[in-house]
Each structure stands twice: as C-alpha cells, then as structure tokens.
Short mmCIF file of N, CA and C and ligand atoms in Angstrom, two decimals:
data_model
loop_
_atom_site.label_atom_id
_atom_site.label_comp_id
_atom_site.label_asym_id
_atom_site.label_seq_id
_atom_site.Cartn_x
_atom_site.Cartn_y
_atom_site.Cartn_z
N MET A 17 4.85 -6.84 -16.79
CA MET A 17 3.93 -7.17 -15.68
C MET A 17 3.58 -5.90 -14.91
N GLU A 18 2.32 -5.77 -14.47
CA GLU A 18 1.89 -4.58 -13.74
C GLU A 18 2.51 -4.52 -12.33
N ARG A 19 2.59 -3.28 -11.82
CA ARG A 19 3.11 -3.07 -10.46
C ARG A 19 2.15 -2.20 -9.67
N THR A 20 2.20 -2.34 -8.35
CA THR A 20 1.42 -1.45 -7.49
C THR A 20 2.22 -1.04 -6.28
N PHE A 21 1.82 0.09 -5.69
CA PHE A 21 2.46 0.61 -4.49
C PHE A 21 1.60 0.27 -3.28
N VAL A 22 2.23 -0.28 -2.25
CA VAL A 22 1.54 -0.66 -1.02
C VAL A 22 2.31 -0.08 0.17
N MET A 23 1.58 0.39 1.17
CA MET A 23 2.23 0.92 2.38
C MET A 23 1.52 0.36 3.61
N VAL A 24 2.26 -0.28 4.51
CA VAL A 24 1.71 -0.60 5.83
C VAL A 24 1.83 0.68 6.64
N LYS A 25 0.67 1.18 7.10
CA LYS A 25 0.62 2.48 7.79
C LYS A 25 1.12 2.33 9.24
N PRO A 26 1.34 3.45 9.93
CA PRO A 26 1.95 3.36 11.27
C PRO A 26 1.20 2.44 12.26
N ASP A 27 -0.12 2.39 12.17
CA ASP A 27 -0.87 1.49 13.08
C ASP A 27 -0.57 0.03 12.75
N GLY A 28 -0.45 -0.28 11.45
CA GLY A 28 -0.12 -1.65 11.03
C GLY A 28 1.27 -2.04 11.49
N VAL A 29 2.22 -1.09 11.39
CA VAL A 29 3.60 -1.36 11.85
C VAL A 29 3.59 -1.62 13.35
N GLN A 30 2.96 -0.70 14.12
CA GLN A 30 2.98 -0.81 15.59
C GLN A 30 2.26 -2.07 16.06
N ARG A 31 1.27 -2.52 15.32
CA ARG A 31 0.51 -3.70 15.72
C ARG A 31 1.13 -5.01 15.22
N GLY A 32 2.30 -4.90 14.59
CA GLY A 32 3.01 -6.12 14.20
C GLY A 32 2.41 -6.82 13.00
N LEU A 33 1.85 -6.03 12.06
CA LEU A 33 1.16 -6.63 10.91
C LEU A 33 1.96 -6.62 9.61
N ILE A 34 3.22 -6.15 9.65
CA ILE A 34 4.02 -6.13 8.41
C ILE A 34 4.14 -7.56 7.85
N GLY A 35 4.51 -8.48 8.71
CA GLY A 35 4.71 -9.87 8.25
C GLY A 35 3.42 -10.49 7.72
N GLU A 36 2.31 -10.21 8.39
CA GLU A 36 1.01 -10.73 7.95
C GLU A 36 0.67 -10.22 6.54
N VAL A 37 0.90 -8.93 6.31
CA VAL A 37 0.60 -8.34 5.00
C VAL A 37 1.50 -8.95 3.93
N ILE A 38 2.79 -9.01 4.20
CA ILE A 38 3.72 -9.59 3.22
C ILE A 38 3.33 -11.04 2.94
N SER A 39 3.01 -11.77 3.98
CA SER A 39 2.68 -13.19 3.84
C SER A 39 1.45 -13.39 2.94
N ARG A 40 0.43 -12.55 3.13
CA ARG A 40 -0.78 -12.68 2.28
C ARG A 40 -0.47 -12.45 0.81
N PHE A 41 0.36 -11.43 0.53
CA PHE A 41 0.67 -11.13 -0.87
C PHE A 41 1.58 -12.21 -1.46
N GLU A 42 2.54 -12.70 -0.66
CA GLU A 42 3.40 -13.78 -1.14
C GLU A 42 2.57 -15.02 -1.47
N LYS A 43 1.67 -15.37 -0.56
CA LYS A 43 0.87 -16.60 -0.77
C LYS A 43 -0.04 -16.46 -1.98
N LYS A 44 -0.47 -15.24 -2.28
CA LYS A 44 -1.31 -15.01 -3.46
C LYS A 44 -0.54 -15.30 -4.74
N GLY A 45 0.79 -15.19 -4.67
CA GLY A 45 1.64 -15.41 -5.85
C GLY A 45 2.27 -14.15 -6.39
N LEU A 46 2.03 -13.02 -5.68
CA LEU A 46 2.62 -11.76 -6.14
C LEU A 46 4.10 -11.72 -5.81
N LYS A 47 4.81 -10.84 -6.53
CA LYS A 47 6.28 -10.77 -6.39
C LYS A 47 6.68 -9.43 -5.81
N LEU A 48 7.44 -9.46 -4.72
CA LEU A 48 7.95 -8.23 -4.10
C LEU A 48 9.14 -7.72 -4.91
N VAL A 49 9.10 -6.46 -5.35
CA VAL A 49 10.22 -5.94 -6.15
C VAL A 49 10.94 -4.77 -5.48
N ALA A 50 10.36 -4.21 -4.39
CA ALA A 50 11.06 -3.17 -3.63
C ALA A 50 10.41 -3.04 -2.27
N ALA A 51 11.20 -2.64 -1.26
CA ALA A 51 10.65 -2.42 0.08
C ALA A 51 11.57 -1.50 0.86
N ARG A 52 10.97 -0.67 1.72
CA ARG A 52 11.76 0.20 2.60
C ARG A 52 10.96 0.57 3.84
N PHE A 53 11.67 0.61 4.97
CA PHE A 53 11.06 0.98 6.26
C PHE A 53 11.54 2.38 6.60
N GLU A 54 10.60 3.32 6.77
CA GLU A 54 11.04 4.68 7.10
C GLU A 54 9.88 5.50 7.64
N SER A 55 10.21 6.69 8.14
CA SER A 55 9.20 7.66 8.57
C SER A 55 9.04 8.68 7.45
N LEU A 56 7.81 8.94 7.03
CA LEU A 56 7.57 9.85 5.90
C LEU A 56 7.58 11.31 6.35
N THR A 57 8.12 12.17 5.51
CA THR A 57 8.07 13.62 5.74
C THR A 57 6.67 14.13 5.36
N ASP A 58 6.31 15.32 5.86
CA ASP A 58 5.04 15.95 5.49
C ASP A 58 4.92 16.09 3.97
N ASP A 59 6.01 16.49 3.31
CA ASP A 59 6.00 16.69 1.84
C ASP A 59 5.60 15.41 1.11
N ARG A 60 6.20 14.30 1.51
CA ARG A 60 5.90 13.02 0.84
C ARG A 60 4.46 12.61 1.10
N VAL A 61 3.94 12.87 2.30
CA VAL A 61 2.55 12.52 2.61
C VAL A 61 1.61 13.38 1.75
N GLN A 62 1.93 14.65 1.61
CA GLN A 62 1.09 15.53 0.78
C GLN A 62 1.10 15.09 -0.67
N GLU A 63 2.26 14.66 -1.16
CA GLU A 63 2.39 14.15 -2.53
C GLU A 63 1.56 12.86 -2.67
N GLN A 64 1.75 11.97 -1.72
CA GLN A 64 1.05 10.67 -1.76
C GLN A 64 -0.47 10.86 -1.79
N TYR A 65 -0.97 11.78 -0.95
CA TYR A 65 -2.42 11.95 -0.81
C TYR A 65 -2.89 13.26 -1.41
N ARG A 66 -2.32 13.65 -2.55
CA ARG A 66 -2.60 14.99 -3.07
C ARG A 66 -4.08 15.19 -3.44
N GLU A 67 -4.77 14.10 -3.83
CA GLU A 67 -6.19 14.26 -4.18
C GLU A 67 -7.06 14.54 -2.95
N HIS A 68 -6.50 14.37 -1.75
CA HIS A 68 -7.27 14.58 -0.52
C HIS A 68 -6.87 15.85 0.24
N LEU A 69 -5.97 16.66 -0.34
CA LEU A 69 -5.42 17.83 0.38
C LEU A 69 -6.50 18.74 0.96
N GLU A 70 -7.59 18.93 0.21
CA GLU A 70 -8.64 19.86 0.65
C GLU A 70 -9.72 19.20 1.50
N ARG A 71 -9.63 17.89 1.70
CA ARG A 71 -10.67 17.19 2.48
C ARG A 71 -10.57 17.54 3.97
N PRO A 72 -11.72 17.57 4.65
CA PRO A 72 -11.68 17.89 6.09
C PRO A 72 -10.85 16.90 6.90
N PHE A 73 -10.75 15.65 6.42
CA PHE A 73 -9.99 14.66 7.19
C PHE A 73 -8.49 14.72 6.92
N PHE A 74 -8.05 15.60 5.99
CA PHE A 74 -6.62 15.57 5.62
C PHE A 74 -5.68 15.85 6.79
N PRO A 75 -5.92 16.89 7.64
CA PRO A 75 -4.98 17.11 8.75
C PRO A 75 -4.84 15.87 9.64
N GLY A 76 -5.95 15.21 9.91
CA GLY A 76 -5.89 13.99 10.72
C GLY A 76 -5.15 12.87 10.00
N LEU A 77 -5.39 12.76 8.69
CA LEU A 77 -4.70 11.74 7.88
C LEU A 77 -3.19 11.97 7.91
N LYS A 78 -2.78 13.24 7.75
CA LYS A 78 -1.34 13.55 7.75
C LYS A 78 -0.72 13.23 9.12
N ALA A 79 -1.42 13.61 10.20
CA ALA A 79 -0.90 13.33 11.54
C ALA A 79 -0.77 11.81 11.76
N TYR A 80 -1.75 11.07 11.25
CA TYR A 80 -1.74 9.60 11.37
C TYR A 80 -0.55 9.00 10.61
N ILE A 81 -0.40 9.40 9.37
CA ILE A 81 0.63 8.77 8.53
C ILE A 81 2.04 9.17 8.98
N THR A 82 2.18 10.36 9.61
CA THR A 82 3.52 10.78 10.09
C THR A 82 3.73 10.41 11.56
N SER A 83 2.81 9.65 12.17
CA SER A 83 2.92 9.37 13.60
C SER A 83 3.97 8.31 13.93
N GLY A 84 4.49 7.65 12.92
CA GLY A 84 5.50 6.61 13.16
C GLY A 84 5.96 6.05 11.84
N PRO A 85 6.89 5.10 11.89
CA PRO A 85 7.41 4.55 10.65
C PRO A 85 6.35 3.77 9.86
N VAL A 86 6.57 3.73 8.55
CA VAL A 86 5.71 2.98 7.64
C VAL A 86 6.57 1.98 6.87
N PHE A 87 5.92 0.98 6.27
CA PHE A 87 6.66 0.00 5.47
C PHE A 87 6.17 0.10 4.03
N LEU A 88 7.04 0.59 3.16
CA LEU A 88 6.70 0.87 1.76
C LEU A 88 7.11 -0.30 0.89
N MET A 89 6.23 -0.67 -0.04
CA MET A 89 6.55 -1.81 -0.92
C MET A 89 6.06 -1.57 -2.34
N VAL A 90 6.71 -2.26 -3.28
CA VAL A 90 6.19 -2.37 -4.64
C VAL A 90 6.00 -3.86 -4.93
N TRP A 91 4.79 -4.20 -5.36
CA TRP A 91 4.46 -5.61 -5.69
C TRP A 91 4.13 -5.71 -7.18
N GLU A 92 4.49 -6.85 -7.74
CA GLU A 92 4.32 -7.07 -9.17
C GLU A 92 3.47 -8.32 -9.40
N GLY A 93 2.65 -8.30 -10.45
CA GLY A 93 1.87 -9.49 -10.81
C GLY A 93 0.79 -9.14 -11.82
N LYS A 94 0.15 -10.19 -12.32
CA LYS A 94 -0.93 -10.01 -13.29
C LYS A 94 -2.12 -9.33 -12.61
N ASN A 95 -2.60 -8.24 -13.19
CA ASN A 95 -3.73 -7.47 -12.62
C ASN A 95 -3.48 -7.06 -11.17
N VAL A 96 -2.22 -6.75 -10.85
CA VAL A 96 -1.86 -6.55 -9.43
C VAL A 96 -2.62 -5.41 -8.77
N VAL A 97 -2.96 -4.34 -9.51
CA VAL A 97 -3.62 -3.19 -8.86
C VAL A 97 -5.01 -3.59 -8.33
N PRO A 98 -5.91 -4.12 -9.18
CA PRO A 98 -7.21 -4.53 -8.63
C PRO A 98 -7.12 -5.72 -7.68
N VAL A 99 -6.21 -6.64 -7.94
CA VAL A 99 -6.07 -7.81 -7.07
C VAL A 99 -5.69 -7.37 -5.65
N VAL A 100 -4.71 -6.46 -5.54
CA VAL A 100 -4.29 -6.01 -4.21
C VAL A 100 -5.39 -5.19 -3.53
N ARG A 101 -6.12 -4.36 -4.30
CA ARG A 101 -7.24 -3.62 -3.68
C ARG A 101 -8.27 -4.59 -3.08
N LEU A 102 -8.52 -5.71 -3.78
CA LEU A 102 -9.46 -6.71 -3.24
C LEU A 102 -8.92 -7.34 -1.95
N LEU A 103 -7.63 -7.66 -1.94
CA LEU A 103 -7.04 -8.25 -0.73
C LEU A 103 -7.05 -7.27 0.43
N VAL A 104 -6.92 -5.97 0.13
CA VAL A 104 -6.89 -4.92 1.16
C VAL A 104 -8.29 -4.68 1.73
N GLY A 105 -9.31 -4.64 0.89
CA GLY A 105 -10.68 -4.42 1.35
C GLY A 105 -11.10 -2.96 1.32
N ALA A 106 -12.37 -2.73 1.68
CA ALA A 106 -12.95 -1.39 1.58
C ALA A 106 -12.23 -0.40 2.49
N THR A 107 -12.26 0.89 2.08
CA THR A 107 -11.59 1.96 2.83
C THR A 107 -12.06 1.98 4.29
N ASN A 108 -13.36 1.87 4.49
CA ASN A 108 -13.90 1.85 5.85
C ASN A 108 -13.91 0.40 6.36
N PRO A 109 -13.09 0.09 7.35
CA PRO A 109 -12.98 -1.31 7.81
C PRO A 109 -14.31 -1.88 8.29
N ALA A 110 -15.25 -1.01 8.69
CA ALA A 110 -16.57 -1.50 9.11
C ALA A 110 -17.32 -2.13 7.94
N GLU A 111 -16.93 -1.74 6.71
CA GLU A 111 -17.58 -2.29 5.52
C GLU A 111 -16.68 -3.30 4.79
N ALA A 112 -15.47 -3.47 5.27
CA ALA A 112 -14.53 -4.39 4.60
C ALA A 112 -14.90 -5.84 4.93
N LEU A 113 -14.91 -6.68 3.92
CA LEU A 113 -15.33 -8.07 4.11
C LEU A 113 -14.31 -8.86 4.92
N PRO A 114 -14.80 -9.83 5.72
CA PRO A 114 -13.88 -10.76 6.38
C PRO A 114 -13.01 -11.44 5.33
N GLY A 115 -11.76 -11.68 5.67
CA GLY A 115 -10.84 -12.26 4.69
C GLY A 115 -9.98 -11.22 4.02
N THR A 116 -10.43 -9.96 4.06
CA THR A 116 -9.57 -8.87 3.57
C THR A 116 -8.72 -8.37 4.73
N ILE A 117 -7.65 -7.64 4.41
CA ILE A 117 -6.75 -7.16 5.46
C ILE A 117 -7.51 -6.18 6.38
N ARG A 118 -8.20 -5.21 5.77
CA ARG A 118 -8.93 -4.26 6.62
C ARG A 118 -10.11 -4.93 7.33
N GLY A 119 -10.74 -5.90 6.66
CA GLY A 119 -11.86 -6.63 7.27
C GLY A 119 -11.41 -7.47 8.46
N ASP A 120 -10.20 -7.97 8.42
CA ASP A 120 -9.71 -8.84 9.49
C ASP A 120 -8.99 -8.09 10.61
N PHE A 121 -8.41 -6.92 10.29
CA PHE A 121 -7.49 -6.32 11.26
C PHE A 121 -7.80 -4.88 11.66
N ALA A 122 -8.92 -4.30 11.20
CA ALA A 122 -9.17 -2.89 11.52
C ALA A 122 -10.64 -2.65 11.82
N LEU A 123 -10.89 -1.51 12.48
CA LEU A 123 -12.26 -1.11 12.84
C LEU A 123 -12.60 0.30 12.38
N ASP A 124 -11.59 1.19 12.31
CA ASP A 124 -11.85 2.62 12.13
C ASP A 124 -11.25 3.10 10.81
N ILE A 125 -12.01 3.92 10.08
CA ILE A 125 -11.52 4.43 8.79
C ILE A 125 -10.22 5.23 8.95
N GLY A 126 -10.05 5.86 10.10
CA GLY A 126 -8.83 6.63 10.34
C GLY A 126 -7.66 5.81 10.86
N ARG A 127 -7.84 4.50 10.94
CA ARG A 127 -6.76 3.57 11.36
C ARG A 127 -6.94 2.28 10.57
N ASN A 128 -6.79 2.38 9.24
CA ASN A 128 -7.15 1.23 8.40
C ASN A 128 -5.94 0.44 7.86
N VAL A 129 -4.81 0.57 8.56
CA VAL A 129 -3.67 -0.38 8.48
C VAL A 129 -2.82 -0.31 7.23
N ILE A 130 -3.43 -0.06 6.06
CA ILE A 130 -2.69 -0.28 4.82
C ILE A 130 -3.19 0.65 3.72
N HIS A 131 -2.27 1.03 2.83
CA HIS A 131 -2.61 1.77 1.61
C HIS A 131 -2.26 0.91 0.40
N ALA A 132 -3.09 0.99 -0.65
CA ALA A 132 -2.72 0.39 -1.93
C ALA A 132 -3.23 1.28 -3.06
N SER A 133 -2.46 1.41 -4.11
CA SER A 133 -2.82 2.25 -5.25
C SER A 133 -4.16 1.81 -5.83
N ASP A 134 -4.94 2.81 -6.32
CA ASP A 134 -6.29 2.50 -6.80
C ASP A 134 -6.41 2.38 -8.32
N SER A 135 -5.33 2.64 -9.07
CA SER A 135 -5.35 2.49 -10.54
C SER A 135 -3.90 2.34 -11.03
N ASP A 136 -3.75 1.93 -12.28
CA ASP A 136 -2.40 1.82 -12.83
C ASP A 136 -1.71 3.19 -12.84
N ALA A 137 -2.48 4.25 -13.15
CA ALA A 137 -1.87 5.60 -13.19
C ALA A 137 -1.43 6.02 -11.79
N SER A 138 -2.28 5.77 -10.77
CA SER A 138 -1.88 6.09 -9.38
C SER A 138 -0.66 5.27 -8.98
N ALA A 139 -0.64 4.01 -9.35
CA ALA A 139 0.49 3.15 -8.99
C ALA A 139 1.79 3.72 -9.55
N GLU A 140 1.77 4.09 -10.82
CA GLU A 140 2.99 4.63 -11.44
C GLU A 140 3.43 5.91 -10.72
N ARG A 141 2.47 6.78 -10.43
CA ARG A 141 2.76 8.05 -9.76
C ARG A 141 3.30 7.80 -8.34
N GLU A 142 2.64 6.92 -7.60
CA GLU A 142 3.00 6.70 -6.20
C GLU A 142 4.34 5.96 -6.07
N ILE A 143 4.60 5.00 -6.96
CA ILE A 143 5.90 4.31 -6.92
C ILE A 143 7.01 5.36 -7.08
N LYS A 144 6.83 6.31 -8.00
CA LYS A 144 7.87 7.32 -8.26
C LYS A 144 8.07 8.27 -7.08
N ILE A 145 7.02 8.49 -6.28
CA ILE A 145 7.16 9.37 -5.11
C ILE A 145 8.15 8.75 -4.11
N HIS A 146 8.10 7.43 -3.97
CA HIS A 146 8.81 6.76 -2.88
C HIS A 146 10.05 5.98 -3.31
N PHE A 147 10.15 5.63 -4.58
CA PHE A 147 11.26 4.78 -5.02
C PHE A 147 11.92 5.33 -6.28
N ASN A 148 13.24 5.12 -6.37
CA ASN A 148 13.97 5.37 -7.62
C ASN A 148 13.91 4.11 -8.49
N ASP A 149 14.18 4.30 -9.79
CA ASP A 149 14.20 3.14 -10.70
C ASP A 149 15.15 2.06 -10.20
N THR A 150 16.29 2.48 -9.64
CA THR A 150 17.30 1.49 -9.20
C THR A 150 16.86 0.73 -7.95
N ASP A 151 15.82 1.21 -7.25
CA ASP A 151 15.29 0.49 -6.09
C ASP A 151 14.45 -0.72 -6.50
N LEU A 152 13.96 -0.71 -7.75
CA LEU A 152 13.05 -1.76 -8.21
C LEU A 152 13.88 -2.90 -8.77
N ILE A 153 13.79 -4.06 -8.13
CA ILE A 153 14.68 -5.17 -8.45
C ILE A 153 14.00 -6.13 -9.42
N ALA A 154 14.59 -6.26 -10.61
CA ALA A 154 14.07 -7.22 -11.60
C ALA A 154 14.74 -8.57 -11.35
N TYR A 155 13.93 -9.61 -11.17
CA TYR A 155 14.50 -10.96 -10.98
C TYR A 155 13.47 -11.99 -11.41
N ALA A 156 13.96 -13.16 -11.75
CA ALA A 156 13.05 -14.24 -12.13
C ALA A 156 12.61 -14.97 -10.87
N ALA A 157 11.29 -15.10 -10.67
CA ALA A 157 10.77 -15.87 -9.54
C ALA A 157 10.56 -17.30 -10.01
N CYS A 158 11.19 -18.26 -9.32
CA CYS A 158 11.22 -19.62 -9.86
C CYS A 158 9.85 -20.29 -9.89
N ALA A 159 8.89 -19.80 -9.08
CA ALA A 159 7.55 -20.42 -9.06
C ALA A 159 6.65 -19.90 -10.18
N GLU A 160 7.13 -18.95 -10.98
CA GLU A 160 6.24 -18.32 -11.96
C GLU A 160 5.49 -19.30 -12.88
N PRO A 161 6.14 -20.36 -13.39
CA PRO A 161 5.38 -21.30 -14.24
C PRO A 161 4.28 -22.03 -13.48
N MET A 162 4.35 -22.04 -12.16
CA MET A 162 3.31 -22.67 -11.33
C MET A 162 2.19 -21.67 -11.00
N ILE A 163 2.45 -20.38 -11.18
CA ILE A 163 1.49 -19.34 -10.80
C ILE A 163 0.75 -18.81 -12.03
N TYR A 164 1.46 -18.79 -13.18
CA TYR A 164 0.87 -18.27 -14.43
C TYR A 164 0.79 -19.36 -15.47
N GLU A 165 -0.33 -19.37 -16.20
CA GLU A 165 -0.52 -20.33 -17.30
C GLU A 165 0.39 -19.97 -18.46
P1 LIG B 12 -8.17 4.21 0.14
O1 LIG B 12 -7.03 4.20 1.15
O2 LIG B 12 -9.05 2.99 0.31
O3 LIG B 12 -7.71 4.39 -1.29
P2 LIG B 12 -9.11 6.97 0.06
O4 LIG B 12 -10.53 7.40 -0.14
O5 LIG B 12 -8.14 7.21 -1.04
O6 LIG B 12 -9.13 5.44 0.52
O7 LIG B 12 -8.60 7.71 1.39
C1 LIG B 12 -7.23 7.68 1.72
C2 LIG B 12 -7.10 7.44 3.22
O8 LIG B 12 -7.62 8.57 3.91
C3 LIG B 12 -7.92 6.26 3.75
O9 LIG B 12 -7.26 5.02 3.60
C4 LIG B 12 -8.07 6.64 5.21
O10 LIG B 12 -6.86 6.37 5.94
C5 LIG B 12 -8.23 8.15 5.11
N1 LIG B 12 -9.64 8.55 5.06
C6 LIG B 12 -10.48 8.54 3.99
N2 LIG B 12 -11.70 8.97 4.32
C7 LIG B 12 -11.63 9.29 5.63
C8 LIG B 12 -12.59 9.81 6.57
O11 LIG B 12 -13.75 10.06 6.26
N3 LIG B 12 -12.14 10.00 7.84
C9 LIG B 12 -10.85 9.73 8.23
N4 LIG B 12 -9.94 9.25 7.38
C10 LIG B 12 -10.32 9.03 6.11
MG1 LIG B 13 -6.92 6.04 -2.24
#
C-alpha cells in the first residue's frame, strides 16, 4: 500500500487544527502509520524543502516552519499521495476549494496550515528525512474490508 508524508505546520498547530486534520484523514479511510510532535531544525527544513532553496520565499518559509512545533505523520492507503493532495487543496489558500483543508482553514500562501508530499518519489524521500523504518508501524486495520473492495 502507498504511503505519504504529511505535516501540520506551526500555524495549524497553534490554531488547534491537528485533530481536525487527523479526523479528516481517518474519516476518509486512510491509516495512520507514524506520528511525532516536534520542532524542526534548520537542516531538516532545508532537506524537506530542498527544491525551494533558491526561491525568494525560502527564507520566509524556513522562518515560518521553524517558528514553532509541527506535527509529522505518515499515512497509508490506496492512491494516498494524490488523494491527500486533493484533501489538502491548492498551495495558495485563496485558490483552494471549499471542503479542502486549505480552502476551509487558511487565507495566505505563507500560512497554509499543512504540507503533503506531491509524488510517490517525494513521499519516499520525505518520510526518510523525518522517520526511521522502526517508526513506521505495520498493523491490520479492522475496517479494511469495509474500505477496500
Ligand atoms: P505545496 O506545499 O502545495 O507542495 P510548494 O510549491 O511545494 O507547495 O511550496 C512549498 C511551501 O512553500 C508552500 O506550501 C508554502 O508554505 C510556501 N510557498 C510556496 N510559494 C510561496 C510564495 O509564493 N510565497 C510564500 N510562501 C510560498
Ligand atoms: Mg510541495
């Protein structure tokens, strides 16, 4: 089964949205396989956002992501990478559709509440930045026959 990396960013944590985010993914039928609450170091942020290092917004992005604790997760499910990106919504919350996390809870591209991997390759890379193999918990979810054909 595919996996993706999701992070509730410091604004999402401070605004009390961790539970809302988890609840949406749980209700969708996705399976949580790892989670950790922590403050990220500059090194980990640079690794996480390495494709944006040279962008003009990167210093602001780094200051934002290191401004407080984040909630890191790995979610598992069928087509989980594109499914979670749809639930998260467009990068700019002004363009994110109602019903998506960014569409419902954010206004500014620089405070968009949540990160989710954009491809299977990014997911694999990002999971490894933040989690060890032993952090990923394999277990049978009893509702699976009700969620998958
Ligand atoms: P994504 O989070 O939807 O994958 P990316 O383009 O990968 O979007 O950008 C990573 C993060 O960088 C965004 O979620 C947002 O927090 C921040 N970001 C992207 N573009 C801008 C910008 O133009 N101004 C400020 N922050 C930006
Ligand atoms: Mg991205």
